CSV table of C-alpha atoms in Angstrom, one decimal:
chain,number,residue,atom,x,y,z
A,1,UNK,CA,0.1,-4.3,-25.6
A,2,UNK,CA,-2.7,-2.3,-24.1
A,3,UNK,CA,-3.2,-1.9,-20.3
A,4,UNK,CA,-6.7,-1.7,-18.9
A,5,UNK,CA,-7.2,1.2,-16.4
A,6,UNK,CA,-10.3,1.2,-14.2
A,7,UNK,CA,-10.6,4.5,-12.4
A,8,UNK,CA,-13.1,5.3,-9.7
A,9,UNK,CA,-14.2,8.8,-10.6
A,10,UNK,CA,-16.3,11.4,-8.8
A,11,UNK,CA,-18.3,14.2,-10.4
A,12,UNK,CA,-18.8,16.9,-7.8
A,13,UNK,CA,-21.4,18.8,-9.8
A,14,UNK,CA,-23.7,15.8,-10.3
A,15,UNK,CA,-22.5,14.1,-7.0
A,16,UNK,CA,-22.0,10.9,-8.9
A,17,UNK,CA,-19.4,8.2,-8.4
A,18,UNK,CA,-18.7,5.8,-11.3
A,19,UNK,CA,-16.0,3.6,-12.8
A,20,UNK,CA,-14.5,4.5,-16.1
A,21,UNK,CA,-12.2,2.3,-18.1
A,22,UNK,CA,-9.3,3.4,-20.4
A,23,UNK,CA,-6.9,1.4,-22.6
A,24,UNK,CA,-3.3,2.7,-22.4
A,25,UNK,CA,-0.5,1.4,-24.5
A,26,UNK,CA,2.3,-0.1,-22.4
A,27,UNK,CA,5.8,1.3,-22.4
A,28,UNK,CA,8.7,-0.2,-20.6
A,29,UNK,CA,9.4,1.4,-17.1
A,30,UNK,CA,6.1,3.2,-17.3
A,31,UNK,CA,4.7,4.4,-14.0
A,32,UNK,CA,1.1,4.8,-13.0
A,33,UNK,CA,1.6,8.5,-13.2
A,34,UNK,CA,2.9,8.3,-16.7
A,35,UNK,CA,-0.2,6.3,-17.7
A,36,UNK,CA,-2.5,8.9,-16.0
A,37,UNK,CA,-0.7,11.7,-17.9
A,38,UNK,CA,-1.2,9.7,-21.1
A,39,UNK,CA,-4.9,9.4,-20.4
A,40,UNK,CA,-5.1,13.1,-19.6
A,41,UNK,CA,-3.3,14.2,-22.8
A,42,UNK,CA,-4.8,11.7,-25.2
A,43,UNK,CA,-8.0,10.1,-24.0
A,44,UNK,CA,-9.9,12.2,-21.4
A,45,UNK,CA,-9.0,15.8,-20.5
A,46,UNK,CA,-11.6,15.8,-17.7
A,47,UNK,CA,-9.7,13.3,-15.5
A,48,UNK,CA,-8.4,15.0,-12.4
A,49,UNK,CA,-5.4,13.9,-10.3
A,50,UNK,CA,-2.7,15.7,-8.3
A,51,UNK,CA,1.0,15.5,-9.0
A,52,UNK,CA,4.1,17.6,-8.9
A,53,UNK,CA,7.7,16.3,-8.6
A,54,UNK,CA,7.3,12.9,-10.3
A,55,UNK,CA,10.1,11.6,-8.1
A,56,UNK,CA,8.5,10.5,-4.9
A,57,UNK,CA,9.4,13.6,-3.0
A,58,UNK,CA,6.4,15.9,-2.9
A,59,UNK,CA,3.8,13.3,-1.8
A,60,UNK,CA,1.1,14.7,-4.1
A,61,UNK,CA,0.2,11.6,-6.2
A,62,UNK,CA,-1.0,9.2,-3.4
A,63,UNK,CA,-3.8,6.9,-4.4
A,64,UNK,CA,-5.2,3.4,-4.0
A,65,UNK,CA,-3.5,1.3,-6.7
A,66,UNK,CA,-5.1,-2.2,-7.0
A,67,UNK,CA,-6.3,-2.0,-3.4
A,68,UNK,CA,-3.2,-0.6,-1.8
A,69,UNK,CA,-2.1,2.9,-1.0
A,70,UNK,CA,0.9,4.0,-3.1
A,71,UNK,CA,2.5,6.9,-4.9
A,72,UNK,CA,1.5,6.9,-8.6
A,73,UNK,CA,5.0,8.2,-9.6
A,74,UNK,CA,6.8,5.4,-7.8
A,75,UNK,CA,4.7,2.5,-8.8
A,76,UNK,CA,5.7,0.8,-12.0
A,77,UNK,CA,3.2,-0.9,-14.2
A,78,UNK,CA,5.3,-4.1,-14.2
A,79,UNK,CA,4.7,-4.3,-10.4
A,80,UNK,CA,0.9,-4.2,-10.5
A,81,UNK,CA,-0.2,-6.1,-13.6
A,82,UNK,CA,-2.1,-5.4,-16.8
A,83,UNK,CA,-5.4,-4.5,-15.2
A,84,UNK,CA,-5.1,-1.5,-12.9
A,85,UNK,CA,-7.7,-0.2,-10.6
A,86,UNK,CA,-7.3,3.3,-9.2
A,87,UNK,CA,-9.2,4.9,-6.4
A,88,UNK,CA,-8.9,8.1,-4.4
A,89,UNK,CA,-7.3,7.7,-0.9
A,90,UNK,CA,-9.6,6.6,1.9
A,91,UNK,CA,-10.6,8.7,4.9
A,92,UNK,CA,-10.2,11.9,3.0
A,93,UNK,CA,-13.1,13.8,1.3
A,94,UNK,CA,-12.9,13.5,-2.5
A,95,UNK,CA,-12.9,16.8,-4.3
A,96,UNK,CA,-12.9,15.3,-7.8
A,97,UNK,CA,-11.9,11.9,-9.3
A,98,UNK,CA,-8.5,11.1,-7.6
A,99,UNK,CA,-8.0,14.5,-5.9
A,100,UNK,CA,-8.7,14.4,-2.2
A,101,UNK,CA,-8.9,17.2,0.5
A,102,UNK,CA,-6.0,17.0,3.0
A,103,UNK,CA,-7.4,19.8,5.2
A,104,UNK,CA,-8.4,17.5,8.1
A,105,UNK,CA,-5.0,15.8,8.1
A,106,UNK,CA,-3.1,19.0,8.1
A,107,UNK,CA,-5.3,20.5,10.8
A,108,UNK,CA,-4.4,17.5,13.0
A,109,UNK,CA,-0.8,18.0,12.1
A,110,UNK,CA,-1.0,21.6,13.2
A,111,UNK,CA,-2.5,20.6,16.5
A,112,UNK,CA,0.7,18.8,17.6
A,113,UNK,CA,2.7,22.0,16.9
A,114,UNK,CA,5.0,20.8,14.2
A,115,UNK,CA,7.9,23.1,14.9
A,116,UNK,CA,10.7,23.6,17.4
A,117,UNK,CA,9.1,24.7,20.6
A,118,UNK,CA,11.2,26.6,23.2
A,119,UNK,CA,10.3,29.2,25.8
A,120,UNK,CA,13.2,31.5,24.8
A,121,UNK,CA,13.9,31.8,21.2
A,122,UNK,CA,17.5,32.2,20.0
A,123,UNK,CA,17.9,34.6,17.1
A,124,UNK,CA,21.6,35.2,17.0
A,125,UNK,CA,22.7,31.7,16.0
A,126,UNK,CA,21.4,28.3,14.9
A,127,UNK,CA,20.5,25.6,17.4
A,128,UNK,CA,23.3,23.0,17.4
A,129,UNK,CA,22.8,19.3,17.2
A,130,UNK,CA,25.2,16.4,16.9
A,131,UNK,CA,24.9,13.8,14.1
A,132,UNK,CA,24.0,11.2,16.8
A,133,UNK,CA,21.2,13.3,18.0
A,134,UNK,CA,19.9,13.8,14.5
A,135,UNK,CA,19.9,10.0,14.0
A,136,UNK,CA,17.2,9.7,16.7
A,137,UNK,CA,14.5,11.2,14.5
A,138,UNK,CA,15.9,11.4,11.0
A,139,UNK,CA,13.8,8.5,10.0
A,140,UNK,CA,10.5,10.3,11.0
A,141,UNK,CA,11.8,13.6,9.5
A,142,UNK,CA,11.7,12.0,6.0
A,143,UNK,CA,7.9,12.2,6.0
A,144,UNK,CA,6.6,13.8,2.8
A,145,UNK,CA,3.0,14.3,4.0
A,146,UNK,CA,1.5,12.1,1.3
A,147,UNK,CA,-1.3,10.9,3.5
A,148,UNK,CA,-0.9,7.2,2.6
A,149,UNK,CA,-0.7,6.3,6.3
A,150,UNK,CA,-3.8,8.3,7.1
A,151,UNK,CA,-5.7,6.5,4.3
A,152,UNK,CA,-4.6,3.0,5.3
A,153,UNK,CA,-5.2,3.3,9.0
A,154,UNK,CA,-8.4,1.3,10.0
A,155,UNK,CA,-8.9,3.5,13.1
A,156,UNK,CA,-8.9,6.8,11.2
A,157,UNK,CA,-11.9,5.5,9.3
A,158,UNK,CA,-14.0,5.0,12.4
A,159,UNK,CA,-12.8,7.9,14.6
A,160,UNK,CA,-12.8,11.3,13.0
A,161,UNK,CA,-11.2,12.9,16.0
A,162,UNK,CA,-8.3,10.4,16.0
A,163,UNK,CA,-5.1,12.4,15.3
A,164,UNK,CA,-3.9,9.7,12.9
A,165,UNK,CA,-0.5,8.1,12.2
A,166,UNK,CA,0.9,11.1,10.3
A,167,UNK,CA,0.4,13.7,13.1
A,168,UNK,CA,1.5,11.3,15.9
A,169,UNK,CA,4.6,10.3,14.0
A,170,UNK,CA,5.5,14.0,13.6
A,171,UNK,CA,4.9,14.5,17.3
A,172,UNK,CA,7.4,11.8,18.0
A,173,UNK,CA,9.8,13.5,15.6
A,174,UNK,CA,9.7,16.7,17.7
A,175,UNK,CA,9.8,14.9,21.0
A,176,UNK,CA,13.0,13.2,20.0
A,177,UNK,CA,14.6,16.4,18.8
A,178,UNK,CA,17.0,17.8,21.4
A,179,UNK,CA,16.4,21.4,20.2
A,180,UNK,CA,12.8,21.1,21.2
A,181,UNK,CA,12.4,21.7,24.9
A,182,UNK,CA,8.9,21.1,26.4
A,183,UNK,CA,8.3,17.4,25.9
A,184,UNK,CA,5.7,17.2,28.6
A,185,UNK,CA,3.4,19.7,26.8
A,186,UNK,CA,3.7,17.7,23.6
A,187,UNK,CA,2.9,14.5,25.4
A,188,UNK,CA,-0.2,16.1,27.0
A,189,UNK,CA,-1.6,16.9,23.6
A,190,UNK,CA,-1.4,13.3,22.4
A,191,UNK,CA,-2.0,11.4,25.7
A,192,UNK,CA,-5.8,11.3,25.1
A,193,UNK,CA,-8.4,8.7,24.0
A,194,UNK,CA,-8.3,10.2,20.5
A,195,UNK,CA,-4.5,10.4,20.5
A,196,UNK,CA,-2.0,7.6,20.9
A,197,UNK,CA,-4.4,5.3,22.8
A,198,UNK,CA,-6.7,5.0,19.8
A,199,UNK,CA,-3.9,3.2,17.9
A,200,UNK,CA,-4.2,-0.6,18.1
A,201,UNK,CA,-1.0,-1.4,16.2
A,202,UNK,CA,-2.5,-2.8,13.0
A,203,UNK,CA,0.7,-1.6,11.3
A,204,UNK,CA,-0.9,-0.7,8.0
A,205,UNK,CA,0.6,2.8,8.2
A,206,UNK,CA,4.1,1.5,8.3
A,207,UNK,CA,3.3,-1.0,5.6
A,208,UNK,CA,2.3,1.6,3.0
A,209,UNK,CA,4.7,4.4,3.9
A,210,UNK,CA,6.8,5.1,0.8
A,211,UNK,CA,9.6,6.7,2.8
A,212,UNK,CA,9.9,4.1,5.6
A,213,UNK,CA,8.9,6.6,8.2
A,214,UNK,CA,7.3,3.8,10.2
A,215,UNK,CA,4.5,5.7,12.1
A,216,UNK,CA,3.5,2.5,14.0
A,217,UNK,CA,7.0,2.5,15.6
A,218,UNK,CA,6.7,6.1,16.6
A,219,UNK,CA,3.2,5.7,18.1
A,220,UNK,CA,4.2,2.7,20.2
A,221,UNK,CA,7.3,4.6,21.5
A,222,UNK,CA,5.0,7.5,22.4
A,223,UNK,CA,2.7,5.1,24.3
A,224,UNK,CA,5.8,3.9,26.2
A,225,UNK,CA,6.8,7.4,27.1
A,226,UNK,CA,3.3,8.3,28.2
A,227,UNK,CA,2.9,5.2,30.4
A,228,UNK,CA,6.2,4.1,31.9
A,229,UNK,CA,9.1,5.9,30.4
A,230,UNK,CA,8.5,9.6,31.1
A,231,UNK,CA,11.9,10.0,32.6
A,232,UNK,CA,13.5,9.2,29.2
A,233,UNK,CA,11.9,12.5,28.0
A,234,UNK,CA,13.8,14.5,30.5
A,235,UNK,CA,17.1,13.1,29.3
A,236,UNK,CA,16.2,13.9,25.7
A,237,UNK,CA,15.3,17.5,26.4
A,238,UNK,CA,18.6,18.3,28.0
A,239,UNK,CA,20.7,16.8,25.1
A,240,UNK,CA,22.0,13.7,27.0
A,241,UNK,CA,25.0,13.0,24.9
A,242,UNK,CA,28.3,13.3,26.8
A,243,UNK,CA,30.1,16.6,26.6
A,244,UNK,CA,33.2,15.3,24.9
A,245,UNK,CA,31.0,14.0,22.0
A,246,UNK,CA,29.5,17.4,21.4
A,247,UNK,CA,32.6,18.7,19.7
A,248,UNK,CA,31.0,21.9,18.4
A,249,UNK,CA,30.4,23.3,21.9
B,12,UNK,CA,-19.5,19.3,-3.1
B,13,UNK,CA,-17.0,16.8,-1.8
B,14,UNK,CA,-17.6,13.1,-1.2
B,15,UNK,CA,-16.8,11.6,2.2
B,16,UNK,CA,-14.7,8.7,1.4
B,17,UNK,CA,-14.4,7.1,4.8
B,18,UNK,CA,-14.1,3.3,4.9
B,19,UNK,CA,-15.7,3.1,8.3
B,20,UNK,CA,-15.9,-0.2,10.1
B,21,UNK,CA,-15.3,-1.9,6.7
B,22,UNK,CA,-11.6,-0.9,6.9
B,23,UNK,CA,-11.2,-3.0,10.1
B,24,UNK,CA,-12.0,-6.3,8.2
B,25,UNK,CA,-10.0,-5.8,5.0
B,26,UNK,CA,-7.3,-8.4,4.8
B,27,UNK,CA,-6.5,-8.8,1.1
B,28,UNK,CA,-2.9,-7.7,0.5
B,29,UNK,CA,-2.5,-6.4,4.1
B,30,UNK,CA,0.4,-7.1,6.5
B,31,UNK,CA,0.6,-9.8,9.1
B,32,UNK,CA,-0.1,-7.4,12.0
B,33,UNK,CA,-3.4,-6.4,10.4
B,34,UNK,CA,-4.5,-10.1,10.4
B,35,UNK,CA,-3.6,-10.2,14.1
B,36,UNK,CA,-5.5,-7.0,14.6
B,37,UNK,CA,-8.6,-8.5,13.0
B,38,UNK,CA,-8.4,-11.7,15.0
B,39,UNK,CA,-7.8,-9.8,18.2
B,40,UNK,CA,-11.0,-7.8,17.7
B,41,UNK,CA,-13.0,-10.8,16.6
B,42,UNK,CA,-11.8,-13.0,19.5
B,43,UNK,CA,-12.5,-10.2,22.0
B,44,UNK,CA,-16.2,-9.9,20.8
B,45,UNK,CA,-16.7,-13.7,20.7
B,46,UNK,CA,-15.2,-14.3,24.1
B,47,UNK,CA,-17.1,-11.4,25.5
B,48,UNK,CA,-20.4,-12.9,24.2
B,49,UNK,CA,-19.4,-16.3,25.6
B,50,UNK,CA,-18.8,-14.8,29.0
B,51,UNK,CA,-22.4,-13.5,29.1
B,52,UNK,CA,-23.7,-17.0,28.0
B,53,UNK,CA,-21.4,-18.6,30.6
B,54,UNK,CA,-22.9,-16.5,33.4
B,55,UNK,CA,-26.4,-17.7,32.4
B,56,UNK,CA,-25.1,-21.3,32.1
B,57,UNK,CA,-23.4,-21.4,35.5
B,58,UNK,CA,-26.3,-19.5,37.2
B,59,UNK,CA,-28.5,-22.6,36.7
B,60,UNK,CA,-26.7,-24.2,39.7
B,61,UNK,CA,-28.8,-21.8,41.8
B,62,UNK,CA,-31.9,-23.8,40.8
B,63,UNK,CA,-30.4,-26.9,42.3
B,64,UNK,CA,-28.2,-29.9,41.4
B,65,UNK,CA,-30.8,-31.5,39.2
B,66,UNK,CA,-31.1,-28.5,36.9
B,67,UNK,CA,-27.3,-28.2,36.7
B,68,UNK,CA,-26.8,-31.9,35.8
B,69,UNK,CA,-29.5,-31.9,33.2
B,70,UNK,CA,-28.0,-28.8,31.6
B,71,UNK,CA,-24.6,-30.4,31.6
B,72,UNK,CA,-26.1,-33.5,29.9
B,73,UNK,CA,-27.8,-31.3,27.4
B,74,UNK,CA,-24.6,-29.5,26.5
B,75,UNK,CA,-22.6,-32.7,26.2
B,76,UNK,CA,-22.8,-33.1,22.4
B,77,UNK,CA,-20.5,-32.5,19.4
B,78,UNK,CA,-22.2,-29.2,18.5
B,79,UNK,CA,-21.8,-27.6,21.9
B,80,UNK,CA,-18.3,-28.9,22.2
B,81,UNK,CA,-17.4,-27.5,18.7
B,82,UNK,CA,-18.6,-24.1,20.1
B,83,UNK,CA,-16.4,-24.5,23.1
B,84,UNK,CA,-13.4,-25.5,21.0
B,85,UNK,CA,-13.9,-22.2,19.0
B,86,UNK,CA,-14.1,-20.3,22.2
B,87,UNK,CA,-11.0,-22.0,23.6
B,88,UNK,CA,-9.1,-21.2,20.4
B,89,UNK,CA,-10.1,-17.6,20.4
B,90,UNK,CA,-9.6,-17.0,24.1
B,91,UNK,CA,-6.1,-18.5,24.0
B,92,UNK,CA,-5.3,-16.4,20.9
B,93,UNK,CA,-6.7,-13.2,22.6
B,94,UNK,CA,-4.6,-13.8,25.8
B,95,UNK,CA,-1.3,-14.6,24.0
B,96,UNK,CA,-1.7,-11.8,21.4
B,97,UNK,CA,-2.5,-9.5,24.3
B,98,UNK,CA,0.9,-10.3,25.8
B,99,UNK,CA,2.5,-9.5,22.5
B,100,UNK,CA,0.7,-6.2,22.4
B,101,UNK,CA,1.6,-5.3,25.9
B,102,UNK,CA,5.3,-5.4,24.9
B,103,UNK,CA,4.8,-3.9,21.4
B,104,UNK,CA,2.7,-1.0,22.7
B,105,UNK,CA,5.4,-0.1,25.2
B,106,UNK,CA,7.7,0.4,22.3
B,107,UNK,CA,9.6,-2.8,23.1
B,108,UNK,CA,10.5,-5.6,20.7
B,109,UNK,CA,9.7,-3.4,17.7
B,110,UNK,CA,13.2,-2.7,16.6
B,111,UNK,CA,15.3,0.4,17.1
B,112,UNK,CA,15.2,3.8,15.3
B,113,UNK,CA,17.7,3.9,12.4
B,114,UNK,CA,18.1,5.9,9.2
B,115,UNK,CA,16.2,4.4,6.3
B,116,UNK,CA,17.9,3.2,3.1
B,117,UNK,CA,16.7,1.5,0.0
B,118,UNK,CA,15.0,-1.0,-0.1
B,119,UNK,CA,12.8,0.6,2.5
B,120,UNK,CA,11.5,-1.8,5.1
B,121,UNK,CA,9.5,-0.7,8.1
B,122,UNK,CA,11.4,-2.4,10.9
B,123,UNK,CA,8.6,-2.3,13.4
B,124,UNK,CA,6.9,-4.8,11.1
B,125,UNK,CA,10.0,-7.1,10.9
B,126,UNK,CA,11.2,-7.1,14.5
B,127,UNK,CA,10.8,-9.6,17.3
B,128,UNK,CA,7.1,-8.7,17.7
B,129,UNK,CA,6.4,-10.2,14.3
B,130,UNK,CA,8.1,-13.4,15.3
B,131,UNK,CA,6.1,-13.3,18.5
B,132,UNK,CA,3.0,-13.0,16.4
B,133,UNK,CA,3.8,-16.3,14.6
B,134,UNK,CA,4.7,-17.9,17.9
B,135,UNK,CA,1.2,-16.8,19.2
B,136,UNK,CA,-0.5,-18.5,16.3
B,137,UNK,CA,1.6,-21.7,16.7
B,138,UNK,CA,1.0,-21.8,20.5
B,139,UNK,CA,-2.7,-21.1,20.0
B,140,UNK,CA,-3.0,-24.1,17.6
B,141,UNK,CA,-1.1,-26.4,20.0
B,142,UNK,CA,-3.4,-25.4,22.9
B,143,UNK,CA,-6.5,-25.7,20.8
B,144,UNK,CA,-5.4,-29.2,19.9
B,145,UNK,CA,-5.1,-29.9,23.7
B,146,UNK,CA,-8.6,-28.5,24.1
B,147,UNK,CA,-9.8,-30.7,21.2
B,148,UNK,CA,-8.4,-33.8,23.0
B,149,UNK,CA,-10.2,-33.0,26.2
B,150,UNK,CA,-13.5,-31.9,24.6
B,151,UNK,CA,-13.9,-34.6,22.1
B,152,UNK,CA,-11.7,-37.6,23.0
B,153,UNK,CA,-11.8,-37.5,26.8
B,154,UNK,CA,-15.3,-35.9,27.4
B,155,UNK,CA,-17.3,-37.3,24.4
B,156,UNK,CA,-15.3,-40.4,23.9
B,157,UNK,CA,-14.8,-39.9,20.1
B,158,UNK,CA,-12.6,-42.5,18.5
B,159,UNK,CA,-10.8,-42.1,15.1
């Protein structure tokens, strides 16, 4: 049985977008990435796409598969049918075929300072944290930077300055981290018309996230912190768990 | 040379294969625009009373027809939806009723899209239909005297 692949390609030299079709023989448990590799090896060497781990960990192979953002390595042919349409991710400039430029998304990610932020660095030992404290942000820390949320967000498509679900979710991750100290400064970065307030809770980011990071949840929590629950942040920054629970101290 | 692949405003209206919250998002925007336009027309409509009682009464008579009342029914439906969904959003956008942070496991489900807010969404739709039915009763049966 042959599968029909319709791929939206882009030729940067001729500045031309066009659909190209390929017939790929079906194999049980085949993923979209397997099929793309088959095309690349046997049918068309010029087809460009990005991939690395083939295990849903690196976040390189994100694309639109039959109208929905997904990772090519994690999507089985059986799940999507015999006719498969592939397009590059939305809201990113396309470099060639299915390869997009993540620069804008990563620049926004950098703007929220995605690292532990303290006035006085500690170099002689590691920062300690209880398992309970880790549970508060472990879900968001699973982000693999695949850009599916950024592509699916309807607001990112209309506001280029909007930080986007990826950066905002990561901001939430650092705000919830007890090792990070200056929550107010972080909140000041995102408490803007192009920050958390541009999100209208369409929920598409959470719907497409392959790791269940749930950016929509994180952004709504940030809005709550910014509006009515600023006091909660103070409690997080001083590691609020009871002393007896922090056995390592 | 890269190709800017932004969906623009088109992305706001895509519904095929999307989640329930996206449908509510679209309806909220649509209802906001329609109700906003209606308010402008409504100001013009009610301002005719400044020209005297005769003008007002003749306008009311002119608007007492099935077409105008169908328009009012649509406005009633959309404004009720906008108000009720607005209440859902007030809670959800405070980080309330959208579940609690927990470690993810397979099968992965985004709990903000499965929490109480989603049930509230369905309740909003149900209540909107019930209240629109009430508006239908008043606009067509009581006001226009339609009999089935």
